[in-house]
Coordinates of C-alpha atoms and ligand atoms in Angstrom, one line a residue:
M1 CA -259.9 12.3 64.2
E2 CA -260.0 9.2 66.3
R3 CA -262.4 9.3 69.3
K4 CA -260.8 8.5 72.6
W5 CA -262.1 8.7 76.2
W6 CA -259.2 10.9 77.3
K7 CA -260.0 13.4 74.6
E8 CA -263.6 13.8 75.9
A9 CA -262.6 13.9 79.6
V10 CA -262.3 16.8 82.0
V11 CA -259.4 16.4 84.5
Y12 CA -259.3 17.8 88.0
Q13 CA -255.9 18.2 89.6
I14 CA -255.6 17.6 93.3
Y15 CA -252.6 18.8 95.3
P16 CA -253.2 16.3 98.2
R17 CA -251.4 18.3 100.8
S18 CA -253.9 21.2 100.5
F19 CA -257.1 19.5 99.5
Q20 CA -258.8 18.0 102.6
D21 CA -257.3 16.9 105.9
S22 CA -259.2 14.1 107.5
N23 CA -257.1 13.5 110.7
G24 CA -256.4 17.0 112.0
D25 CA -252.7 17.1 111.4
G26 CA -253.0 20.2 109.2
I27 CA -252.0 18.2 106.1
G28 CA -254.4 17.0 103.4
D29 CA -254.6 13.2 102.9
L30 CA -256.1 10.4 100.9
N31 CA -259.1 9.8 103.1
G32 CA -259.8 13.5 102.9
I33 CA -260.0 13.2 99.1
R34 CA -262.3 10.2 99.4
E35 CA -264.7 12.2 101.6
R36 CA -264.9 14.8 98.8
L37 CA -265.6 12.6 95.9
D38 CA -269.3 13.6 95.9
Y39 CA -268.3 17.2 95.4
L40 CA -266.2 16.2 92.4
K41 CA -268.9 14.0 91.0
Q42 CA -271.3 17.0 91.3
L43 CA -268.8 19.1 89.4
G44 CA -268.9 16.5 86.7
I45 CA -265.2 15.8 86.2
D46 CA -264.0 12.5 84.8
V47 CA -260.5 12.1 85.9
I48 CA -258.5 13.1 89.0
W49 CA -254.8 13.8 88.6
L50 CA -253.1 13.4 92.0
S51 CA -249.9 15.3 92.6
P52 CA -247.4 12.9 94.2
I53 CA -248.7 10.7 97.0
Y54 CA -245.5 8.6 97.5
Q55 CA -243.2 8.4 100.4
S56 CA -241.1 11.5 100.5
P57 CA -239.0 13.7 102.8
N58 CA -240.9 16.6 101.3
D59 CA -238.1 18.8 100.3
D60 CA -240.3 19.7 97.3
N61 CA -243.7 18.6 98.6
G62 CA -243.6 15.0 97.3
Y63 CA -241.7 15.7 94.0
D64 CA -238.8 14.1 95.8
I65 CA -239.7 10.4 96.2
S66 CA -237.9 8.0 98.5
D67 CA -240.2 5.0 97.9
Y68 CA -242.3 4.7 94.8
K69 CA -244.4 1.9 96.2
K70 CA -245.3 3.4 99.5
V71 CA -247.8 6.1 100.3
M72 CA -246.4 9.2 102.1
D73 CA -247.1 8.8 105.9
E74 CA -248.9 12.1 106.1
F75 CA -251.2 11.1 103.3
G76 CA -252.2 7.7 104.8
T77 CA -251.6 4.1 103.8
M78 CA -251.7 1.9 100.7
K79 CA -255.0 0.6 102.0
D80 CA -256.3 4.3 101.9
F81 CA -255.1 4.5 98.4
D82 CA -256.8 1.3 97.3
D83 CA -260.0 2.5 99.0
L84 CA -259.8 5.9 97.2
L85 CA -259.2 4.2 93.8
K86 CA -262.1 1.9 94.4
A87 CA -264.5 4.6 95.5
A88 CA -263.4 6.9 92.6
H89 CA -264.1 4.1 90.1
E90 CA -267.5 3.4 91.7
N91 CA -268.3 7.0 91.0
G92 CA -267.1 6.8 87.4
I93 CA -264.0 8.8 88.1
K94 CA -260.6 7.7 87.0
I95 CA -257.2 8.4 88.7
L96 CA -254.0 9.6 87.2
L97 CA -250.8 9.4 89.3
D98 CA -247.9 11.8 89.1
L99 CA -244.9 10.0 87.8
V100 CA -241.7 11.6 89.0
V101 CA -238.8 9.8 87.4
N102 CA -236.4 12.4 86.2
H103 CA -235.1 12.4 89.8
T104 CA -235.6 10.7 93.1
S105 CA -235.1 12.0 96.7
D106 CA -231.6 11.8 98.1
E107 CA -233.2 9.5 100.6
H108 CA -234.2 6.9 98.0
P109 CA -232.3 3.6 98.7
W110 CA -230.9 3.7 95.2
F111 CA -229.2 7.1 96.0
L112 CA -228.1 6.1 99.5
E113 CA -226.3 3.1 97.9
S114 CA -225.1 5.2 94.9
R115 CA -223.2 7.7 97.0
K116 CA -221.5 5.1 99.1
S117 CA -218.6 4.4 96.8
R118 CA -217.5 4.8 93.2
E119 CA -217.8 1.0 92.7
N120 CA -221.2 0.6 94.3
P121 CA -223.6 -1.3 91.9
Y122 CA -226.0 1.6 92.2
R123 CA -223.4 4.2 91.3
D124 CA -224.5 4.4 87.7
Y125 CA -228.2 5.0 88.7
Y126 CA -227.3 8.7 89.0
I127 CA -225.2 11.1 87.1
W128 CA -221.8 11.5 88.8
K129 CA -218.9 13.5 87.4
E130 CA -215.5 14.8 88.5
G131 CA -215.3 18.6 89.0
K132 CA -213.4 20.7 86.5
G133 CA -210.9 21.6 89.1
E134 CA -210.7 22.4 92.8
G135 CA -214.1 23.5 94.0
E136 CA -215.4 23.8 90.4
P137 CA -218.4 21.7 89.3
P138 CA -218.3 19.7 86.1
N139 CA -220.1 22.5 84.2
N140 CA -221.9 25.8 84.7
W141 CA -225.5 24.6 84.7
G142 CA -227.8 26.3 87.2
S143 CA -230.6 24.3 88.9
C144 CA -234.3 25.2 88.5
F145 CA -234.4 26.1 92.2
G146 CA -231.3 28.3 92.1
G147 CA -227.6 27.6 92.7
S148 CA -225.4 25.2 90.8
A149 CA -227.0 22.0 89.4
W150 CA -224.1 20.0 90.8
K151 CA -223.4 19.0 94.3
L152 CA -220.1 17.8 95.6
D153 CA -220.5 14.7 97.6
E154 CA -217.6 14.6 100.1
Q155 CA -217.7 10.9 100.6
T156 CA -216.4 10.1 97.1
G157 CA -215.1 13.5 96.1
M158 CA -217.4 13.6 93.0
Y159 CA -220.3 15.8 91.9
Y160 CA -223.9 14.6 91.2
L161 CA -226.3 16.3 88.9
H162 CA -229.6 17.7 90.3
L163 CA -231.6 19.9 87.9
F164 CA -233.9 20.7 90.8
S165 CA -232.9 20.8 94.5
P166 CA -229.7 19.1 95.8
R167 CA -232.1 16.7 97.5
Q168 CA -233.5 15.6 94.1
P169 CA -230.6 13.9 92.3
D170 CA -231.2 13.2 88.6
L171 CA -231.6 9.5 87.6
N172 CA -229.3 8.3 84.8
W173 CA -231.7 7.1 82.1
E174 CA -228.7 5.9 80.0
N175 CA -228.5 3.0 82.4
E176 CA -230.7 0.2 81.3
K177 CA -231.2 -1.0 84.8
V178 CA -232.8 2.4 85.8
R179 CA -235.2 2.2 82.9
K180 CA -236.1 -1.4 83.9
E181 CA -236.8 -0.4 87.5
V182 CA -238.9 2.5 86.5
F183 CA -241.0 0.5 84.0
E184 CA -241.5 -2.3 86.5
M185 CA -242.7 0.2 89.1
M186 CA -245.1 1.8 86.6
D187 CA -246.4 -1.6 85.7
W188 CA -247.0 -2.4 89.4
W189 CA -249.2 0.7 89.7
C190 CA -251.0 -0.1 86.4
R191 CA -251.8 -3.6 87.7
K192 CA -253.3 -2.0 90.7
G193 CA -255.8 -0.4 88.3
I194 CA -254.8 3.2 88.0
D195 CA -255.8 5.0 84.8
G196 CA -252.7 6.8 83.7
F197 CA -249.9 9.1 84.5
R198 CA -249.0 12.8 84.5
M199 CA -245.2 12.6 83.9
D200 CA -243.2 15.2 85.8
V201 CA -240.5 17.0 83.7
I202 CA -240.4 14.0 81.4
S203 CA -238.7 16.1 78.7
M204 CA -235.6 16.3 80.9
I205 CA -234.8 12.6 81.3
S206 CA -232.2 12.5 78.5
K207 CA -229.0 14.6 78.9
D208 CA -226.4 15.3 76.3
P209 CA -223.6 13.0 77.5
A210 CA -221.0 15.7 76.8
L211 CA -222.7 17.9 79.4
P212 CA -221.5 21.2 77.8
D213 CA -221.5 24.6 79.5
G214 CA -224.7 26.6 79.0
E215 CA -225.3 30.2 78.0
V216 CA -225.1 32.5 81.0
K217 CA -227.8 35.2 81.5
D218 CA -228.2 37.8 84.3
D219 CA -224.8 36.9 85.6
L220 CA -226.3 33.8 87.1
Y221 CA -225.7 30.2 86.0
G222 CA -225.5 28.5 82.6
D223 CA -228.7 27.4 80.9
F224 CA -229.0 23.6 80.7
S225 CA -232.0 23.5 78.4
P226 CA -230.2 23.0 75.0
Y227 CA -228.5 19.9 76.5
A228 CA -231.0 18.4 78.9
V229 CA -234.5 19.4 77.7
H230 CA -235.8 17.2 74.8
G231 CA -232.4 15.6 75.0
P232 CA -230.9 13.2 72.4
K233 CA -232.7 10.0 73.6
V234 CA -235.9 11.3 75.2
H235 CA -238.1 9.9 72.4
T236 CA -236.2 6.6 72.4
Y237 CA -236.9 6.2 76.1
L238 CA -240.6 7.2 75.8
K239 CA -241.1 4.7 72.9
E240 CA -239.5 2.0 75.1
M241 CA -241.8 3.0 78.0
N242 CA -244.8 2.9 75.7
Q243 CA -243.9 -0.5 74.3
K244 CA -243.0 -2.1 77.7
V245 CA -245.8 -0.5 79.9
L246 CA -248.2 2.0 78.5
S247 CA -249.4 0.0 75.5
N248 CA -250.5 -2.9 77.7
Y249 CA -253.2 -0.8 79.4
D250 CA -255.9 1.7 78.4
L251 CA -254.3 4.7 80.0
M252 CA -254.3 8.4 79.7
T253 CA -250.8 9.9 79.7
V254 CA -249.7 13.6 79.8
G255 CA -246.2 14.7 79.8
E256 CA -245.0 17.8 81.5
T257 CA -242.6 19.2 78.8
A258 CA -241.4 22.6 79.6
G259 CA -239.8 24.4 76.6
V260 CA -241.8 22.3 74.1
T261 CA -242.6 23.7 70.7
V262 CA -245.6 22.6 68.6
E263 CA -243.2 20.6 66.4
E264 CA -241.6 18.8 69.3
A265 CA -245.0 18.2 70.9
R266 CA -246.0 16.3 67.7
K267 CA -243.2 13.9 68.5
Y268 CA -244.3 13.3 72.1
A269 CA -248.0 13.2 71.4
G270 CA -248.5 12.3 67.7
A271 CA -250.8 9.2 67.5
R272 CA -248.3 7.4 65.2
E273 CA -245.3 8.1 67.5
H274 CA -246.5 5.7 70.3
E275 CA -245.2 7.8 73.1
L276 CA -247.8 9.9 75.1
N277 CA -251.4 11.0 74.6
M278 CA -250.7 14.7 75.1
V279 CA -248.2 17.2 76.7
F280 CA -248.4 20.3 78.8
H281 CA -246.7 23.2 77.0
F282 CA -245.8 26.3 79.0
E283 CA -245.7 29.0 76.4
H284 CA -248.8 30.9 77.7
V285 CA -247.6 30.8 81.3
E286 CA -243.9 31.4 80.8
G287 CA -241.5 33.6 78.9
D288 CA -242.9 36.8 80.2
G289 CA -240.5 37.2 83.1
E290 CA -238.5 40.3 83.8
L291 CA -235.9 38.4 85.9
L292 CA -236.0 34.6 85.1
K293 CA -239.7 33.6 85.6
W294 CA -240.4 36.6 87.9
T295 CA -242.7 39.5 86.9
D296 CA -245.5 41.5 88.4
K297 CA -247.0 42.7 85.1
K298 CA -250.3 41.6 83.7
P299 CA -250.0 39.2 80.7
D300 CA -250.4 40.7 77.3
L301 CA -253.6 39.5 75.6
L302 CA -252.3 39.7 72.0
R303 CA -249.4 37.4 73.0
L304 CA -251.7 35.1 74.8
K305 CA -254.1 34.8 71.8
R306 CA -251.2 34.2 69.5
I307 CA -249.7 31.4 71.6
L308 CA -252.9 29.6 72.4
S309 CA -254.2 29.9 68.8
R310 CA -251.0 28.6 67.4
W311 CA -251.3 25.5 69.5
Q312 CA -255.0 25.1 68.5
E313 CA -254.3 25.5 64.8
E314 CA -251.0 23.9 64.3
L315 CA -250.9 20.8 66.5
G316 CA -252.9 19.1 63.8
D317 CA -255.4 16.2 63.8
D318 CA -252.7 13.7 64.8
A319 CA -251.8 15.1 68.2
W320 CA -253.9 16.4 71.1
N321 CA -253.8 19.6 73.3
S322 CA -254.0 19.8 77.0
L323 CA -255.8 23.0 78.2
Y324 CA -255.0 24.7 81.5
W325 CA -254.7 28.2 83.1
D326 CA -253.1 27.1 86.4
N327 CA -251.7 24.2 88.4
H328 CA -249.7 23.7 91.6
D329 CA -246.7 25.6 90.0
Q330 CA -248.6 28.6 88.8
P331 CA -250.4 31.5 90.4
R332 CA -254.2 31.5 90.5
A333 CA -255.8 32.0 87.1
V334 CA -258.3 34.6 88.1
S335 CA -255.6 36.8 89.7
R336 CA -253.3 36.4 86.8
F337 CA -255.4 36.5 83.7
G338 CA -258.6 37.9 85.1
D339 CA -259.4 40.4 87.8
D340 CA -259.7 39.2 91.5
S341 CA -261.2 42.5 92.8
S342 CA -264.6 41.8 94.4
R343 CA -266.3 43.6 91.5
Y344 CA -265.0 41.4 88.7
R345 CA -263.7 38.2 90.3
E346 CA -266.7 36.0 89.5
V347 CA -267.4 37.3 86.1
S348 CA -263.8 37.1 85.0
A349 CA -263.3 33.7 86.5
K350 CA -266.2 32.5 84.4
M351 CA -264.9 34.3 81.3
L352 CA -261.5 32.5 81.7
A353 CA -263.3 29.2 82.1
T354 CA -265.3 29.8 79.0
C355 CA -262.3 30.7 76.9
L356 CA -260.4 27.6 77.9
H357 CA -263.2 25.0 78.1
M358 CA -264.5 25.8 74.6
M359 CA -261.1 25.1 73.0
R360 CA -260.0 21.9 71.4
G361 CA -258.2 19.6 73.8
T362 CA -258.6 18.1 77.3
P363 CA -259.3 20.7 79.9
Y364 CA -257.6 20.6 83.3
I365 CA -259.1 22.3 86.4
Y366 CA -256.8 23.0 89.3
Q367 CA -258.4 22.6 92.7
G368 CA -260.2 25.8 93.7
E369 CA -260.1 27.2 90.2
E370 CA -263.8 26.1 90.0
L371 CA -264.5 28.4 92.9
G372 CA -262.5 31.3 91.5
M373 CA -260.0 31.0 94.3
T374 CA -257.4 33.9 94.2
N375 CA -253.8 34.5 95.0
F376 CA -252.8 35.0 98.6
P377 CA -252.0 38.5 99.9
F378 CA -248.5 37.6 101.0
T379 CA -246.8 40.3 103.1
E380 CA -244.0 38.4 105.0
L381 CA -241.4 35.9 103.8
T382 CA -242.4 33.6 106.7
Q383 CA -245.7 33.0 105.0
F384 CA -244.0 31.1 102.2
R385 CA -243.3 27.3 102.2
D386 CA -242.2 26.7 98.6
I387 CA -238.5 25.9 98.1
E388 CA -238.5 27.7 94.7
S389 CA -239.9 30.9 96.2
L390 CA -237.6 30.9 99.2
N391 CA -234.5 30.1 97.2
A392 CA -235.2 32.7 94.6
Y393 CA -235.7 35.3 97.2
K394 CA -232.4 34.5 98.8
E395 CA -230.4 34.2 95.6
L396 CA -231.9 37.2 93.8
T397 CA -232.0 39.7 96.7
G398 CA -228.7 38.3 98.0
K399 CA -226.9 39.1 94.7
G400 CA -228.5 42.6 94.6
L401 CA -230.4 41.8 91.4
V402 CA -233.7 42.9 93.0
S403 CA -234.9 44.8 96.1
H404 CA -236.9 43.2 98.9
E405 CA -240.0 45.1 97.9
K406 CA -239.8 44.1 94.3
M407 CA -239.2 40.5 95.1
M408 CA -242.2 40.4 97.4
S409 CA -244.2 41.9 94.6
Y410 CA -242.9 39.2 92.2
L411 CA -243.7 36.5 94.8
R412 CA -247.2 37.8 95.4
C413 CA -247.8 37.5 91.6
K414 CA -246.0 34.3 90.8
S415 CA -245.1 32.2 93.8
R416 CA -246.2 28.6 93.5
D417 CA -247.6 29.0 97.1
N418 CA -250.5 31.0 95.7
A419 CA -251.9 27.7 94.3
R420 CA -251.0 25.7 97.4
T421 CA -253.0 27.4 100.1
P422 CA -255.8 25.1 101.5
M423 CA -258.9 24.4 99.5
Q424 CA -261.7 26.7 100.8
W425 CA -264.6 24.4 101.7
D426 CA -266.7 26.6 104.0
N427 CA -266.5 29.6 106.3
G428 CA -265.6 27.6 109.4
P429 CA -262.2 27.3 111.1
A430 CA -259.4 26.7 108.6
A431 CA -262.0 27.0 105.8
G432 CA -263.1 23.5 106.6
F433 CA -259.8 22.1 105.3
S434 CA -258.5 20.8 108.6
K435 CA -259.4 20.6 112.3
G436 CA -255.8 21.4 113.1
V437 CA -253.4 24.1 112.1
P438 CA -252.9 24.0 108.3
W439 CA -249.3 23.5 107.0
I440 CA -249.6 26.8 105.0
P441 CA -252.0 29.7 105.9
V442 CA -255.5 29.7 104.5
N443 CA -256.4 32.6 102.2
P444 CA -258.1 35.2 104.4
N445 CA -260.9 35.6 101.8
Y446 CA -262.3 32.1 102.6
S447 CA -265.5 33.4 104.2
E448 CA -266.3 35.1 100.9
I449 CA -265.0 32.4 98.6
N450 CA -265.8 28.8 99.6
A451 CA -267.4 25.7 98.2
K452 CA -270.4 25.6 100.6
K453 CA -271.4 29.1 99.5
E454 CA -271.0 28.4 95.8
L455 CA -272.9 25.1 95.9
A456 CA -275.9 27.0 97.3
D457 CA -275.8 29.7 94.7
E458 CA -276.8 28.6 91.2
N459 CA -275.0 31.6 89.7
S460 CA -271.7 30.8 91.3
V461 CA -268.4 30.1 89.5
F462 CA -268.8 26.4 90.6
H463 CA -272.1 26.0 88.8
Y464 CA -270.7 27.8 85.8
Y465 CA -267.9 25.2 85.5
R466 CA -270.5 22.4 85.9
K467 CA -272.4 23.9 83.0
L468 CA -269.3 24.1 80.8
I469 CA -268.5 20.5 81.6
R470 CA -272.0 19.4 80.7
L471 CA -271.9 21.3 77.4
R472 CA -268.7 19.4 76.5
K473 CA -270.5 16.2 77.1
N474 CA -273.4 17.2 75.0
Y475 CA -271.7 18.9 72.0
K476 CA -269.1 16.9 70.1
I477 CA -268.1 20.1 68.4
I478 CA -266.5 21.4 71.7
V479 CA -264.3 18.3 71.8
Y480 CA -263.5 17.7 68.1
G481 CA -264.4 20.9 66.1
S482 CA -261.6 22.8 64.3
Y483 CA -260.5 26.1 65.6
Q484 CA -260.2 29.5 64.0
L485 CA -259.1 32.7 65.7
I486 CA -261.1 35.8 64.7
M487 CA -260.5 39.5 65.6
K488 CA -256.8 38.6 65.9
D489 CA -255.6 42.2 66.6
D490 CA -258.3 43.1 69.1
I491 CA -256.6 44.1 72.4
R492 CA -259.6 43.3 74.6
I493 CA -261.5 40.5 73.0
F494 CA -260.4 36.9 72.6
A495 CA -262.8 35.4 70.1
Y496 CA -262.8 32.2 68.0
I497 CA -265.0 30.0 65.9
R498 CA -265.2 26.2 66.1
N499 CA -266.5 24.1 63.1
L500 CA -267.6 20.5 62.9
G501 CA -269.6 19.4 59.8
T502 CA -272.6 21.6 59.6
E503 CA -272.2 22.9 63.2
K504 CA -270.5 26.2 64.3
L505 CA -269.6 27.6 67.6
L506 CA -268.7 31.2 68.3
V507 CA -266.8 31.9 71.6
L508 CA -266.5 35.5 72.7
C509 CA -264.5 36.6 75.7
N510 CA -263.7 40.2 76.9
F511 CA -260.4 40.0 78.8
S512 CA -260.6 43.7 79.9
N513 CA -262.4 45.7 82.6
E514 CA -263.9 48.0 79.9
E515 CA -266.7 47.6 77.4
A516 CA -265.5 46.3 74.1
E517 CA -267.1 46.6 70.7
L518 CA -267.4 44.0 68.1
S519 CA -269.4 43.1 65.0
F520 CA -271.0 39.7 65.2
P521 CA -269.7 37.4 62.4
E522 CA -272.1 36.2 59.7
G523 CA -274.2 33.2 60.7
F524 CA -274.4 34.3 64.4
K525 CA -276.3 37.5 64.0
G526 CA -279.9 36.5 63.8
E527 CA -282.1 34.1 65.6
E528 CA -280.4 31.1 64.0
A529 CA -277.8 31.2 66.7
E530 CA -278.5 29.9 70.2
C531 CA -276.5 31.3 73.2
L532 CA -275.4 28.2 75.1
I533 CA -273.8 29.9 78.0
Y534 CA -273.1 33.4 79.2
N535 CA -271.6 35.0 82.4
Y536 CA -273.9 38.0 83.0
D537 CA -277.6 37.8 83.8
C538 CA -278.4 37.9 80.1
P539 CA -276.5 37.3 76.9
P540 CA -274.7 40.1 75.2
D541 CA -276.8 42.4 73.0
I542 CA -276.1 41.3 69.4
R543 CA -277.6 44.5 67.9
Q544 CA -275.5 46.8 70.0
G545 CA -272.4 44.7 69.3
R546 CA -270.8 45.2 72.6
L547 CA -269.4 43.1 75.4
R548 CA -269.5 44.2 79.0
P549 CA -266.3 44.0 81.2
Y550 CA -265.1 40.4 81.3
E551 CA -268.2 39.3 79.5
A552 CA -268.2 35.9 77.8
A553 CA -270.7 34.0 75.7
V554 CA -270.9 31.0 73.4
Y555 CA -273.2 30.8 70.4
Y556 CA -274.1 27.7 68.6
A557 CA -275.5 27.6 65.0
E558 CA -276.2 24.9 62.5
I559 CA -275.9 25.6 58.8
K560 CA -279.0 24.3 57.1
Ligands
LIG601 C1 -242.4 20.0 88.1 C2 -243.4 19.9 89.2 O1 -244.7 20.3 88.7 C3 -242.9 20.8 90.3 O2 -243.8 21.0 91.3 C4 -241.6 20.2 90.8 O3 -241.1 21.1 91.7 C5 -240.6 19.9 89.7 N1 -241.2 19.4 88.5 C6 -239.6 19.0 90.2 O4 -240.1 17.7 90.3

């Protein structure tokens, strides 16, 4: 297995809108991030992934870009970005930008031109089609944010494709000029000195040109995924991108590839494929919905173990895993996979961190996860800001598919806004996030859960993450060791062994709020094994063979 800096790195995702506001307008900004670099340095992370910072009308909080070479006004200026990049580099921290090129904003100059006339030179930058008939879109595809994926543009009487909101028209990657513009823009940022890209829905850039109808479920719209996810030319385009841009720099690249299988991931991230370094798969955070993505049930541990272990075991030595529990599109990890009650929040947040950070792959921490930040206790629809949540409420309750109460329960569990409430820095006004009124409410638990408090407590979730990161730096087995799931059918314990040469690691995690029994595997029973980290005040009792609720521990042994 080839050593690479991005395999050994720990990434920290920042959602700039909610991280730190420096000018009192209630919206986080780049100078705010710069002010917090010390905190990130103390945590020990190597790389920041910044969710989009570009000029945007914010229909989807920056994932709708109107100018790729300008910083969003609310976030600051290009000078602020340059200062941030410089300061991060001086602190030994690299920066990944979010690359959103499946679509632009409808306010991007390319789209403003494109919609003007059928003959406009930019017409072919987007995907335009005639309707099937009067008032009937070209096909039955539904958009990810509800409704049809097509919008009729009155000006020219044709429909354009938008797999997300109507204000996010899809770019036409078949058009060589589009690819050239995108590659030139990427190169421009690389020359500025950024360290890589997280590529937004990059698996969707190639569409089957026949645009066939999709299968209809729940009486809603047709599923576009067989025709627009891992589409016919996606790998051709990524190879071209790699050859023209990525290969000229020492970058880290991670593709957001919803619907990806292990086999497909090898194509995106195989070392010999010359496309990307790694991808985000979604199997462990998706596919458990009762109605589309929506559910209010706790995840099933056996399913979780099966999925994560398959990725660990089958991706092979040639490709590389990304590891995450949450991000800006997912609810808070501790509320979802752990237990956010005051009794178990800290211990279960540490258990989850142990389980993830001891796996093979590059771990991603989403802002606030290192504090054990929780979901928000939403009670009113007015507390939501997210386009996906608001549209889903309207569409699903509107069609009578779900009641108001049930939908609120779904949103409390799965709304993306759970992740987007402001970072909880201290117990002052607005949790130290802003001197103004935050754009989205602060979680009322901020006086209990905040960075200031955790920094001062050496047993906090924050310091536990620090230790995990330090262990990764000190033990190559954590980065490169092979993975083997044990106790496969245990419904409470997630346990696995890592191996590298003569070294062995045993990772034990109780995912339940009850005591769980186990027998320690050979080689870890006696004094030969050292407990590297544990989340209670002492390691588990090996002789008793029992884990306390949400207990986690990691043992290290060398075979002599
Ligand atoms: C995936 C991003 O993570 C999400 O936040 C966004 O809404 C969609 N892509 C559309 O860009």
